[in-house]
Coordinates of C-alpha atoms in Angstrom, one line a residue:
X82 CA 82.7 67.1 31.8
X83 CA 79.4 65.9 29.9
X84 CA 79.2 62.8 27.6
X85 CA 77.2 63.3 24.0
X86 CA 76.4 60.3 22.1
X87 CA 74.9 62.4 19.0
X88 CA 72.7 60.6 16.1
X89 CA 72.1 57.7 18.2
X90 CA 69.7 54.8 16.4
X91 CA 68.3 53.6 20.2
X92 CA 68.1 49.6 20.9
X93 CA 66.8 50.2 24.7
X94 CA 67.0 46.3 25.1
X95 CA 63.5 45.8 24.8
X96 CA 61.6 47.2 22.8
X97 CA 62.1 46.5 18.8
X98 CA 61.2 50.0 17.6
X99 CA 63.9 52.0 17.2
X100 CA 64.5 55.1 18.0
X101 CA 66.8 57.0 16.2
X102 CA 67.7 60.4 15.6
X103 CA 68.3 60.5 19.4
X104 CA 70.7 62.4 21.9
X105 CA 72.1 60.2 25.1
X106 CA 73.7 62.8 27.5
X107 CA 76.1 61.0 29.8
X108 CA 77.0 62.9 33.5
X109 CA 79.2 61.2 36.1
X110 CA 78.9 57.4 34.7
X111 CA 75.3 58.0 34.3
X112 CA 72.6 58.9 31.5
X113 CA 71.2 61.6 32.5
X114 CA 69.1 62.2 29.2
X115 CA 67.9 60.4 26.6
X116 CA 65.3 62.2 23.5
X117 CA 65.8 64.0 20.3
X118 CA 69.1 65.8 19.0
X119 CA 67.1 69.1 19.1
X120 CA 66.1 68.6 23.2
X121 CA 69.8 68.3 23.5
X122 CA 71.2 70.7 21.1
X123 CA 71.4 73.4 24.5
X124 CA 74.2 71.6 26.1
X125 CA 76.5 70.2 23.3
X126 CA 78.2 73.5 23.2
X127 CA 79.1 72.3 27.1
X128 CA 80.2 68.5 26.4
X129 CA 82.7 66.3 25.0
X130 CA 80.6 65.4 21.4
X131 CA 80.2 61.8 19.8
X132 CA 78.8 61.7 16.2
X133 CA 77.6 57.4 16.1
X134 CA 76.9 58.5 12.5
X135 CA 72.9 57.3 13.2
X136 CA 73.9 53.9 13.9
X137 CA 73.1 51.1 15.9
X138 CA 73.1 51.8 20.3
X139 CA 72.3 49.6 22.2
X140 CA 73.5 48.8 26.5
X141 CA 76.6 47.6 27.4
X142 CA 76.0 43.9 27.2
X143 CA 75.6 41.2 30.3
X144 CA 76.8 37.8 30.9
X145 CA 75.4 36.1 32.6
X146 CA 77.5 33.1 33.2
X147 CA 80.8 33.4 33.3
X148 CA 84.9 32.1 34.8
X149 CA 87.2 35.4 35.2
X150 CA 89.6 32.6 36.9
X151 CA 88.2 30.2 33.9
X152 CA 92.5 30.1 33.4
X153 CA 92.5 26.6 32.7
X154 CA 89.6 24.6 30.0
X155 CA 90.3 21.3 32.4
X156 CA 89.8 23.4 35.4
X157 CA 91.2 20.4 37.8
X158 CA 95.3 22.4 36.5
X159 CA 93.9 25.9 37.2
X160 CA 94.4 24.4 41.5
X161 CA 97.5 23.9 40.3
X162 CA 98.3 27.5 39.6
X163 CA 99.1 29.6 42.3
X164 CA 97.0 32.4 42.8
X165 CA 99.0 35.8 41.9
X166 CA 99.1 34.0 38.8
X167 CA 95.5 33.6 38.5
X168 CA 95.1 36.9 39.0
X169 CA 97.1 38.6 36.8
X170 CA 95.4 35.9 34.3
X171 CA 92.2 37.1 35.0
X172 CA 92.6 40.6 33.9
X173 CA 93.9 39.4 30.3
X174 CA 90.5 37.5 30.8
X175 CA 88.4 40.4 32.4
X176 CA 90.3 42.9 29.6
X177 CA 89.2 41.0 26.4
X178 CA 85.5 39.9 27.6
X179 CA 84.7 44.4 27.9
X180 CA 87.3 44.5 24.3
X181 CA 83.7 42.0 23.6
X182 CA 81.1 44.5 24.3
X183 CA 80.5 42.7 28.2
X184 CA 80.2 45.6 30.5
X185 CA 79.1 43.8 33.0
X186 CA 78.9 39.9 34.2
X187 CA 77.8 37.1 36.7
X188 CA 81.4 35.2 37.9
X189 CA 79.7 31.3 38.3
X190 CA 82.3 29.8 40.6
X191 CA 86.1 32.4 42.2
X192 CA 85.6 35.1 41.1
X193 CA 85.6 37.4 44.3
X194 CA 86.8 40.2 46.1
X195 CA 89.6 40.5 44.8
X196 CA 88.9 40.8 41.4
X197 CA 85.9 42.4 42.4
X198 CA 88.1 45.6 44.1
X199 CA 91.1 45.3 41.6
X200 CA 88.1 46.7 38.4
X201 CA 86.9 49.0 41.5
X202 CA 89.9 50.9 41.3
X203 CA 90.9 51.1 38.6
X204 CA 94.2 48.4 38.8
X205 CA 92.4 45.4 36.1
X206 CA 90.4 47.6 33.1
X207 CA 87.2 44.9 32.9
X208 CA 83.8 44.6 33.1
X209 CA 81.3 45.5 35.9
X210 CA 82.0 42.1 38.5
X211 CA 79.0 40.2 40.1
X212 CA 81.3 37.4 42.1
X213 CA 80.3 34.2 44.5
X214 CA 83.3 33.1 46.1
X215 CA 84.1 30.3 46.5
X216 CA 81.1 27.6 44.4
X217 CA 79.9 24.4 46.6
X218 CA 79.8 21.5 45.9
X219 CA 79.4 18.4 48.0
X220 CA 81.9 15.5 48.1
X221 CA 82.4 13.5 45.3
X222 CA 80.1 16.8 43.5
X223 CA 81.2 19.2 40.4
X224 CA 83.3 20.7 41.9
X225 CA 84.9 18.8 43.6
X226 CA 88.3 18.6 41.1
X227 CA 89.7 15.0 43.4
X228 CA 90.3 12.0 40.5
X229 CA 89.1 9.1 41.6
X230 CA 92.5 8.1 41.9
X231 CA 93.6 10.7 43.9
X232 CA 94.8 9.9 47.4
X233 CA 95.1 12.0 50.3
X234 CA 96.8 11.9 53.7
X235 CA 94.3 13.9 55.6
X236 CA 91.6 14.0 53.4
X237 CA 88.7 16.5 55.4
X238 CA 87.7 18.2 53.1
X239 CA 88.6 20.3 49.5
X240 CA 89.2 24.4 48.4
X241 CA 90.2 24.2 45.4
X242 CA 90.5 27.6 43.2
X243 CA 86.8 28.1 42.8
X244 CA 84.6 25.4 44.4
X245 CA 84.9 23.8 47.9
X246 CA 83.6 21.1 49.4
X247 CA 80.9 21.2 52.2
X248 CA 79.3 18.2 53.1
X249 CA 75.3 17.9 55.8
X250 CA 73.7 21.3 57.1
X251 CA 75.8 22.9 59.4
X252 CA 78.6 22.4 56.8
X253 CA 75.8 24.5 54.0
X254 CA 75.5 27.1 56.2
X255 CA 78.6 27.5 57.6
X256 CA 80.3 27.8 53.4
X257 CA 77.9 30.3 52.1
X258 CA 78.1 32.8 55.1
X259 CA 81.6 32.7 54.5
X260 CA 81.2 33.7 51.0
X261 CA 78.3 36.4 52.2
X262 CA 81.4 38.0 54.2
X263 CA 83.5 38.8 51.5
X264 CA 80.9 40.8 49.5
X265 CA 79.1 37.5 47.8
X266 CA 76.2 38.5 45.1
X267 CA 75.0 35.4 45.1
X268 CA 75.1 31.7 45.7
X269 CA 77.0 28.8 43.2
X270 CA 75.6 25.5 44.1
X271 CA 76.7 22.0 41.8
X272 CA 73.4 20.3 42.1
X273 CA 73.2 18.1 39.5
X274 CA 76.9 15.5 37.8
X275 CA 79.0 18.2 35.8
X276 CA 80.9 18.0 32.9
X277 CA 84.3 19.1 33.2
X278 CA 84.9 17.1 37.1
X279 CA 86.7 14.0 37.5
X280 CA 83.8 11.7 38.8
X281 CA 81.1 12.0 39.0
X282 CA 78.1 11.5 35.6
X283 CA 75.4 14.1 35.1
X284 CA 72.7 11.5 36.7
X285 CA 73.6 12.2 39.5
X286 CA 72.4 14.1 42.4
X287 CA 73.8 15.9 44.0
X288 CA 73.6 17.9 47.7
X289 CA 69.8 17.2 49.4
X290 CA 66.8 19.1 50.0
X291 CA 68.0 20.7 52.9
X292 CA 71.1 21.8 51.5
X293 CA 70.1 23.4 49.0
X294 CA 67.2 25.6 51.5
X295 CA 69.4 26.4 53.5
X296 CA 71.8 28.0 51.5
X297 CA 68.7 29.7 49.5
X298 CA 67.9 30.7 53.3
X299 CA 70.9 31.8 53.9
X300 CA 71.4 34.0 50.8
X301 CA 68.5 35.6 51.7
X302 CA 69.3 37.1 54.5
X303 CA 72.2 39.2 52.6
X304 CA 69.8 40.0 50.1
X305 CA 71.4 37.3 48.0
X306 CA 70.8 34.3 45.6
X307 CA 71.4 31.4 44.9
X308 CA 72.8 30.0 41.0
X309 CA 72.4 26.9 41.1
X310 CA 74.8 24.4 38.1
X311 CA 72.1 20.9 37.1
X312 CA 71.5 19.6 34.0
X313 CA 69.3 16.9 34.7
X314 CA 65.3 17.7 35.4
X315 CA 65.3 16.4 37.9
X316 CA 67.9 18.6 38.8
X317 CA 66.0 21.4 38.0
X318 CA 62.9 20.8 40.0
X319 CA 64.7 20.5 43.5
X320 CA 66.1 23.7 42.9
X321 CA 63.3 25.4 41.4
X322 CA 60.7 23.8 44.7
X323 CA 63.5 24.9 47.5
X324 CA 64.0 28.7 45.8
X325 CA 66.6 28.7 43.9
X326 CA 66.5 31.6 41.2
X327 CA 68.6 30.8 38.2
X328 CA 69.3 27.1 37.0
X329 CA 72.8 27.1 35.1
X330 CA 72.3 24.8 32.2
X331 CA 69.0 22.9 32.1
X332 CA 70.1 20.7 29.3
X333 CA 68.0 17.9 29.8
X334 CA 65.0 19.3 30.6
X335 CA 61.5 18.1 29.8
X336 CA 58.7 19.5 29.9
X337 CA 57.9 19.7 33.8
X338 CA 61.7 21.2 34.3
X339 CA 60.5 24.2 31.8
X340 CA 57.5 25.0 33.1
X341 CA 58.8 24.8 36.9
X342 CA 61.2 27.6 36.3
X343 CA 58.7 29.4 34.7
X344 CA 55.7 29.6 37.0
X345 CA 58.7 29.8 39.9
X346 CA 59.7 33.1 38.3
X347 CA 62.5 32.0 38.0
X348 CA 65.3 32.4 34.9
X349 CA 67.2 29.5 33.4
X350 CA 70.5 30.7 31.6
X351 CA 71.1 27.7 28.6
X352 CA 75.1 28.3 28.2
X353 CA 75.9 26.5 23.9
X354 CA 78.6 28.3 23.9
X355 CA 80.4 25.8 25.8
X356 CA 78.5 22.4 24.7
X357 CA 79.4 23.3 20.6
X358 CA 83.5 24.5 21.5
X359 CA 84.8 21.9 22.9
X360 CA 82.8 19.6 20.8
X361 CA 84.4 20.9 18.1
X362 CA 87.7 21.3 20.3
X363 CA 87.6 20.1 23.3
X364 CA 89.7 16.7 22.5
X365 CA 92.2 18.9 20.7
X366 CA 92.5 20.5 23.6
X367 CA 93.9 18.1 25.5
X368 CA 90.0 17.3 27.8
X369 CA 90.0 14.0 28.7
X370 CA 88.4 11.1 27.0
X371 CA 85.8 11.0 30.3
X372 CA 85.1 14.2 29.8
X373 CA 84.1 14.3 26.4
X374 CA 82.5 11.7 26.9
X375 CA 79.5 13.1 29.4
X376 CA 79.9 16.4 26.2
X377 CA 77.9 14.2 24.2
X378 CA 75.3 13.2 26.7
X379 CA 74.5 16.9 27.0
X380 CA 75.3 18.4 23.9
X381 CA 72.1 16.6 21.3
X382 CA 69.2 17.6 23.8
X383 CA 71.0 21.6 24.6
X384 CA 68.9 22.9 21.6
X385 CA 65.3 21.1 22.5
X386 CA 65.9 22.1 26.3
X387 CA 65.9 25.0 24.9
X388 CA 63.1 25.1 22.5
X389 CA 61.4 23.3 25.6
X390 CA 61.8 26.8 28.2
X391 CA 60.7 29.3 25.7
X392 CA 57.5 27.1 25.1
X393 CA 56.5 27.3 28.8
X394 CA 57.4 31.0 29.3
X395 CA 60.5 30.5 31.1
X396 CA 62.7 33.6 30.9
X397 CA 65.6 33.1 30.1
X398 CA 69.3 34.5 30.6
X399 CA 72.3 34.9 28.6
X400 CA 75.4 33.0 29.7
X401 CA 78.4 31.5 27.9
X402 CA 80.5 29.4 30.8
X403 CA 83.2 29.5 28.0
X404 CA 86.5 28.4 29.5
X405 CA 90.5 28.6 28.9
X406 CA 91.7 29.2 25.6
X407 CA 88.1 28.9 24.5
X408 CA 87.0 32.2 26.7
X409 CA 87.4 33.7 23.3
X410 CA 84.7 32.8 21.0
X411 CA 82.8 33.8 24.3
X412 CA 80.0 35.5 21.5
X413 CA 79.5 32.6 19.8
X414 CA 76.6 32.3 21.5
X415 CA 74.9 34.5 19.5
X416 CA 75.0 32.9 16.4
X417 CA 74.2 29.3 18.6
X418 CA 70.9 31.3 20.1
X419 CA 70.0 32.5 16.1
X420 CA 68.8 28.4 15.2
X421 CA 66.6 28.4 18.0
X422 CA 64.9 32.3 18.3
X423 CA 64.8 35.5 17.2
X424 CA 67.3 38.0 17.6
X425 CA 65.1 40.1 19.8
X426 CA 64.9 37.4 21.9
X427 CA 68.9 36.9 22.0
X428 CA 69.3 40.6 23.0
X429 CA 67.1 41.6 25.7
X430 CA 68.1 37.7 27.4
X431 CA 71.8 39.9 26.6
X432 CA 70.3 42.7 27.9
X433 CA 67.2 43.5 30.0
X434 CA 66.6 39.8 30.9
X435 CA 69.4 39.7 32.1
X436 CA 69.8 43.0 34.0
X437 CA 66.4 42.0 35.2
X438 CA 68.3 38.5 37.0
X439 CA 71.3 40.2 39.0
X440 CA 68.0 42.8 39.9
X441 CA 69.9 45.7 38.6
X442 CA 66.4 46.3 36.5
X443 CA 66.1 49.7 35.2
X444 CA 70.3 50.2 36.7
X445 CA 71.7 49.1 33.4
X446 CA 70.7 46.4 31.0
X447 CA 69.0 49.7 29.2
X448 CA 69.4 53.0 27.9
X449 CA 67.4 55.7 29.7
X450 CA 67.5 58.6 32.8
X451 CA 69.5 57.5 35.7
X452 CA 70.7 53.9 33.9
X453 CA 74.8 53.1 34.3
X454 CA 77.0 55.0 30.5
X455 CA 77.5 50.8 29.6
X456 CA 76.5 51.8 26.0
X457 CA 78.1 50.4 21.6
X458 CA 77.9 51.5 19.3
X459 CA 77.6 49.0 16.4
X460 CA 78.3 48.3 13.0
X461 CA 74.8 46.8 11.2
X462 CA 71.1 46.5 13.1
X463 CA 71.7 43.3 15.0
X464 CA 68.2 43.1 14.7
X465 CA 68.4 42.0 12.0
X466 CA 71.5 40.0 11.9
X467 CA 72.4 39.2 15.8
X468 CA 75.4 37.1 14.7
X469 CA 77.4 41.3 13.8
X470 CA 78.5 40.5 17.6
X471 CA 80.3 38.2 17.1
X472 CA 82.5 40.1 14.5
X473 CA 84.2 42.5 17.1
X474 CA 84.8 44.5 15.5
X475 CA 81.9 45.1 14.4
X476 CA 81.7 47.0 18.2
X477 CA 82.5 50.2 17.1
X478 CA 83.2 51.9 20.3
X479 CA 82.3 51.1 23.6
X480 CA 82.1 53.1 26.6
X481 CA 81.2 51.6 30.2
X482 CA 80.3 53.6 32.9
X483 CA 80.6 56.7 30.6
X484 CA 83.6 56.0 30.0
X485 CA 85.3 55.3 26.7
X486 CA 87.1 51.9 26.6
X487 CA 87.1 52.1 22.8
X488 CA 86.5 54.6 20.2
X489 CA 86.7 53.4 15.9
X490 CA 84.3 55.9 14.7
X491 CA 87.4 58.1 13.1

């Protein structure tokens, strides 16, 4: 049966001009037609109808740095949770993201074929999932969650809930191929130190140039790509110089790194939400002092790095990177970005730019014929005040693949 959204003020994911008095015709989960209400009038008698009442209608949002298995703020603790219980927690996390208006997520570590299958078959009511399988770290890198005093009787390797260790060209090739075998849409590498890891300083370079190149080459064989955790300018340069498509965090960026991202036609995905929420609540939620100290190293520079990306003309995606009890604050990213850039830039990042990052232009992040019918009806105009999206009650209606997830229009 057809579904028609009537009396819409449409933001299409790109244009700053809102199209008033529009109707959207949906069939079989796809947008069939977009036009003024008069041109679609003939379809109404045979269709289910929703009157948007002149409200702001936009594409469903995309979070390009999400952790479906981010059950605990301290990822060390996630390894201690049984896989079955992790799956149940992931269901709650994914359902929460959808209710906040995120109809698509790109997982950044651990998201797997099991979750994707559960979402596709309706066992979980959540966003569309793009997943990497296990993220790949070197021994002692950001994904190696063993503490310095951790003792293994057989310390041959580490494999956790969200990341796995690979050292050297052969291990890297094997591990990338293993993730691709399971249908991974992208590969995640850790190429610098990180905050929520027990043994590596932020400034540490991780993985060799050869290992990075092998990961990129292997991903390319499956028409996949590499996303890389990279805080420092040197890590960013090593990534974009060797074919990495998506740079995560980039908090300690210099002009040269920002320019390199832009010139390589790569994407940067700053994650201001995780920085601000850990700075505000990390200690009270039990993070070890060493992790809090590392967060302080990146916190003061994150907005400066964001401004450098904008000045260089780099493509900037939208991601949050939240974990554990911080996850419900996913939409704080809108408010934090408003301090640096205009609402239209933020909305594009969360829709059409992220769709391009996922290689899904025209299918996601837009309202146009042929796109998936992932649509939000919003109270107020986020182009005037993007923080409206932080208040979930302002998202009055959510459609995912043309299915009504929530309708509070009355």
